[in-house]
PDB file of C-alpha atoms in Angstrom:
ATOM      1  CA  MET A 194      -4.823  -1.591 -31.742  1.00 61.00           C
ATOM      2  CA  PHE A 195      -1.097  -2.004 -31.596  1.00 65.00           C
ATOM      3  CA  ALA A 196      -0.770   1.419 -29.756  1.00 77.00           C
ATOM      4  CA  LEU A 197      -3.190   0.106 -26.866  1.00 72.00           C
ATOM      5  CA  VAL A 198      -1.395  -3.076 -26.462  1.00 74.00           C
ATOM      6  CA  SER A 199       1.880  -0.943 -26.379  1.00 78.00           C
ATOM      7  CA  LYS A 200       0.544   1.288 -23.884  1.00 80.00           C
ATOM      8  CA  VAL A 201      -0.522  -1.622 -21.464  1.00 78.00           C
ATOM      9  CA  ALA A 202       2.903  -3.316 -21.808  1.00 82.00           C
ATOM     10  CA  SER A 203       4.575  -0.026 -21.077  1.00 82.00           C
ATOM     11  CA  ASP A 204       2.625   0.838 -18.035  1.00 81.00           C
ATOM     12  CA  CYS A 205       3.039  -2.842 -16.688  1.00 79.00           C
ATOM     13  CA  ARG A 206       6.975  -2.520 -17.114  1.00 83.00           C
ATOM     14  CA  ARG A 207       6.645   0.898 -15.295  1.00 83.00           C
ATOM     15  CA  VAL A 208       4.757  -0.408 -12.430  1.00 82.00           C
ATOM     16  CA  ILE A 209       7.223  -3.452 -12.052  1.00 85.00           C
ATOM     17  CA  ASP A 210      10.051  -1.168 -12.187  1.00 84.00           C
ATOM     18  CA  ARG A 211       8.591   1.104  -9.346  1.00 83.00           C
ATOM     19  CA  LEU A 212       7.940  -2.091  -7.220  1.00 84.00           C
ATOM     20  CA  LEU A 213      11.511  -3.187  -7.740  1.00 84.00           C
ATOM     21  CA  ASP A 214      12.664   0.374  -7.001  1.00 84.00           C
ATOM     22  CA  GLU A 215      10.593   0.622  -3.734  1.00 83.00           C
ATOM     23  CA  LYS A 216      11.957  -2.902  -2.554  1.00 82.00           C
ATOM     24  CA  ASN A 217      15.640  -1.755  -2.954  1.00 81.00           C
ATOM     25  CA  PRO A 218      16.729  -0.287   0.335  1.00 82.00           C
ATOM     26  CA  ARG A 219      19.077   2.125  -1.480  1.00 81.00           C
ATOM     27  CA  SER A 220      16.321   3.803  -3.560  1.00 79.00           C
ATOM     28  CA  THR A 221      16.095   7.456  -3.363  1.00 81.00           C
ATOM     29  CA  THR A 222      13.546   8.036  -5.710  1.00 83.00           C
ATOM     30  CA  ASP A 223      10.559  10.074  -4.559  1.00 83.00           C
ATOM     31  CA  TYR A 224       7.150   9.429  -6.165  1.00 82.00           C
ATOM     32  CA  THR A 225       4.518  12.129  -6.501  1.00 85.00           C
ATOM     33  CA  GLN A 226       1.894   9.360  -6.278  1.00 85.00           C
ATOM     34  CA  PRO A 227       1.358   6.444  -4.053  1.00 85.00           C
ATOM     35  CA  LEU A 228       1.785   2.980  -5.422  1.00 83.00           C
ATOM     36  CA  THR A 229      -1.939   2.328  -5.078  1.00 84.00           C
ATOM     37  CA  ALA A 230      -2.782   5.118  -7.631  1.00 84.00           C
ATOM     38  CA  TRP A 231      -0.417   3.359 -10.169  1.00 79.00           C
ATOM     39  CA  MET A 232      -1.885   0.032  -9.494  1.00 82.00           C
ATOM     40  CA  ARG A 233      -5.484   1.571  -9.942  1.00 82.00           C
ATOM     41  CA  ASP A 234      -4.611   3.340 -13.092  1.00 83.00           C
ATOM     42  CA  LEU A 235      -3.051   0.055 -14.489  1.00 81.00           C
ATOM     43  CA  GLY A 236      -5.931  -1.698 -13.654  1.00 81.00           C
ATOM     44  CA  LEU A 237      -8.344   0.692 -15.228  1.00 81.00           C
ATOM     45  CA  LEU A 238      -6.071   0.765 -18.480  1.00 80.00           C
ATOM     46  CA  MET A 239      -6.119  -3.149 -18.556  1.00 79.00           C
ATOM     47  CA  ALA A 240      -9.900  -3.529 -17.989  1.00 80.00           C
ATOM     48  CA  HIS A 241     -10.334  -0.842 -20.908  1.00 76.00           C
ATOM     49  CA  SER A 242      -8.011  -2.593 -23.348  1.00 79.00           C
ATOM     50  CA  GLY A 243      -9.378  -5.913 -22.533  1.00 75.00           C
ATOM     51  CA  ALA A 244     -12.762  -4.757 -23.323  1.00 74.00           C
ATOM     52  CA  GLU A 245     -11.348  -3.352 -26.712  1.00 77.00           C
ATOM     53  CA  LEU A 246      -9.263  -6.484 -27.488  1.00 72.00           C
ATOM     54  CA  VAL A 247     -12.288  -8.725 -27.016  1.00 71.00           C
ATOM     55  CA  ALA A 248     -14.373  -6.481 -29.441  1.00 74.00           C
ATOM     56  CA  TRP A 249     -11.586  -6.320 -31.874  1.00 71.00           C
ATOM     57  CA  ALA A 250     -11.132 -10.219 -31.816  1.00 68.00           C
ATOM     58  CA  ASP A 251     -14.858 -10.673 -32.253  1.00 68.00           C
ATOM     59  CA  ASP A 252     -14.751  -8.239 -35.324  1.00 70.00           C
ATOM     60  CA  THR A 253     -11.828 -10.313 -36.929  1.00 66.00           C
ATOM     61  CA  GLY A 254     -13.265 -13.787 -36.804  1.00 62.00           C
ATOM     62  CA  PRO A 255     -12.992 -16.971 -35.060  1.00 61.00           C
ATOM     63  CA  ALA A 256      -9.799 -17.357 -32.834  1.00 55.00           C
ATOM     64  CA  SER A 257      -7.043 -19.676 -34.056  1.00 57.00           C
ATOM     65  CA  THR A 258      -7.016 -23.176 -32.813  1.00 57.00           C
ATOM     66  CA  VAL A 259      -4.378 -23.961 -29.959  1.00 58.00           C
ATOM     67  CA  VAL A 260      -3.187 -27.451 -30.002  1.00 62.00           C
ATOM     68  CA  VAL A 261      -1.938 -28.819 -26.640  1.00 63.00           C
ATOM     69  CA  PRO A 262      -0.329 -32.481 -26.481  1.00 70.00           C
ATOM     70  CA  ALA A 263      -2.822 -34.799 -24.734  1.00 66.00           C
ATOM     71  CA  PRO A 264      -1.706 -37.444 -22.110  1.00 72.00           C
ATOM     72  CA  PRO A 265      -1.984 -40.850 -23.334  1.00 69.00           C
ATOM     73  CA  GLU A 266      -5.011 -41.682 -20.738  1.00 74.00           C
ATOM     74  CA  VAL A 267      -7.178 -39.141 -22.680  1.00 82.00           C
ATOM     75  CA  PRO A 268      -9.557 -41.007 -24.896  1.00 88.00           C
ATOM     76  CA  ARG A 269      -9.220 -40.531 -28.800  1.00 88.00           C
ATOM     77  CA  LEU A 270     -12.174 -39.265 -30.676  1.00 92.00           C
ATOM     78  CA  PHE A 271     -13.223 -41.096 -33.828  1.00 93.00           C
ATOM     79  CA  ALA A 272     -16.044 -41.395 -36.365  1.00 94.00           C
ATOM     80  CA  ILE A 273     -17.344 -44.211 -38.201  1.00 94.00           C
ATOM     81  CA  VAL A 274     -17.970 -43.272 -41.814  1.00 93.00           C
ATOM     82  CA  GLN A 275     -19.940 -45.245 -44.267  1.00 90.00           C
ATOM     83  CA  ASP A 276     -20.900 -44.081 -47.805  1.00 87.00           C
ATOM     84  CA  ALA A 277     -19.006 -40.912 -47.054  1.00 84.00           C
ATOM     85  CA  ALA A 278     -21.302 -39.824 -44.451  1.00 89.00           C
ATOM     86  CA  VAL A 279     -20.466 -40.071 -40.511  1.00 92.00           C
ATOM     87  CA  VAL A 280     -22.815 -42.638 -39.026  1.00 93.00           C
ATOM     88  CA  ALA A 281     -21.410 -42.724 -35.439  1.00 94.00           C
ATOM     89  CA  TRP A 282     -19.075 -41.005 -33.091  1.00 94.00           C
ATOM     90  CA  GLY A 283     -17.066 -42.496 -30.530  1.00 94.00           C
ATOM     91  CA  LEU A 284     -14.229 -42.398 -27.862  1.00 94.00           C
ATOM     92  CA  GLN A 285     -11.627 -45.030 -27.810  1.00 91.00           C
ATOM     93  CA  PHE A 286     -10.336 -45.472 -24.251  1.00 89.00           C
ATOM     94  CA  ALA A 287      -7.135 -47.634 -23.249  1.00 86.00           C
ATOM     95  CA  GLU A 288      -9.370 -50.892 -23.106  1.00 89.00           C
ATOM     96  CA  SER A 289     -12.809 -50.123 -24.436  1.00 92.00           C
ATOM     97  CA  ALA A 290     -14.608 -47.948 -27.066  1.00 93.00           C
ATOM     98  CA  HIS A 291     -18.081 -46.086 -26.634  1.00 95.00           C
ATOM     99  CA  VAL A 292     -19.886 -45.254 -29.723  1.00 94.00           C
ATOM    100  CA  VAL A 293     -22.936 -43.163 -30.133  1.00 94.00           C
ATOM    101  CA  ALA A 294     -25.155 -43.330 -33.478  1.00 91.00           C
ATOM    102  CA  GLY A 295     -28.346 -41.703 -33.431  1.00 87.00           C
ATOM    103  CA  GLY A 296     -30.137 -42.427 -30.233  1.00 84.00           C
ATOM    104  CA  HIS A 297     -28.259 -45.595 -29.475  1.00 90.00           C
ATOM    105  CA  GLN A 298     -24.859 -46.220 -27.401  1.00 92.00           C
ATOM    106  CA  LEU A 299     -22.849 -49.435 -27.530  1.00 93.00           C
ATOM    107  CA  SER A 300     -19.687 -50.201 -25.965  1.00 94.00           C
ATOM    108  CA  THR A 301     -16.959 -52.434 -27.315  1.00 94.00           C
ATOM    109  CA  ARG A 302     -13.292 -53.535 -27.023  1.00 94.00           C
ATOM    110  CA  SER A 303     -12.061 -51.035 -30.040  1.00 94.00           C
ATOM    111  CA  ALA A 304     -13.339 -48.688 -32.418  1.00 93.00           C
ATOM    112  CA  GLU A 305     -12.591 -51.308 -35.068  1.00 94.00           C
ATOM    113  CA  THR A 306     -14.650 -54.016 -33.297  1.00 93.00           C
ATOM    114  CA  ALA A 307     -17.486 -51.488 -33.430  1.00 93.00           C
ATOM    115  CA  LEU A 308     -17.453 -51.555 -37.115  1.00 92.00           C
ATOM    116  CA  ARG A 309     -19.365 -54.907 -37.304  1.00 91.00           C
ATOM    117  CA  TYR A 310     -22.592 -53.407 -35.862  1.00 92.00           C
ATOM    118  CA  PHE A 311     -22.388 -50.974 -38.896  1.00 92.00           C
ATOM    119  CA  ASP A 312     -21.574 -53.347 -41.788  1.00 88.00           C
ATOM    120  CA  ASP A 313     -24.489 -53.806 -43.870  1.00 87.00           C
ATOM    121  CA  GLY A 314     -22.927 -56.089 -46.296  1.00 87.00           C
ATOM    122  CA  GLU A 315     -23.125 -53.583 -49.073  1.00 88.00           C
ATOM    123  CA  THR A 316     -20.619 -50.790 -47.868  1.00 87.00           C
ATOM    124  CA  ASP A 317     -17.704 -51.158 -45.771  1.00 87.00           C
ATOM    125  CA  PRO A 318     -17.665 -48.765 -42.641  1.00 92.00           C
ATOM    126  CA  ALA A 319     -14.410 -47.235 -41.877  1.00 92.00           C
ATOM    127  CA  VAL A 320     -12.916 -45.654 -38.499  1.00 93.00           C
ATOM    128  CA  VAL A 321     -11.436 -42.172 -39.089  1.00 93.00           C
ATOM    129  CA  TRP A 322      -9.723 -40.908 -36.115  1.00 90.00           C
ATOM    130  CA  ILE A 323      -9.975 -37.180 -35.479  1.00 88.00           C
ATOM    131  CA  LYS A 324      -6.979 -35.213 -34.896  1.00 79.00           C
ATOM    132  CA  ARG A 325      -6.262 -34.214 -31.153  1.00 59.00           C
TER     133      ARG A 325
END
């Protein structure tokens, strides 16, 4: 796999160098193939290597998770947990929370406010924030 990726990187550099060379008015290099042929060959190599990389990634297991910082206006995901089981999921927006439990939905001011709808008097429900 390393050899294939290395070949793609090398050919990309080669095409870029040629583009820069041809743009240079002082260039004296004569190429035996037109630039379009170089680009076609690079495109074919990238298509082939892309298919091989996808197959390799599928064989090696799930992709790693990429964490991207979310802007503040993005709602936060939470779960309401009771007796060590998730009984509802919700989204906390800036001024409201929307909760789904089974086939029911409710809107409240906050995730914590929604807890009263799950308080059965025997167990204490809790909000668990899901990491972004």
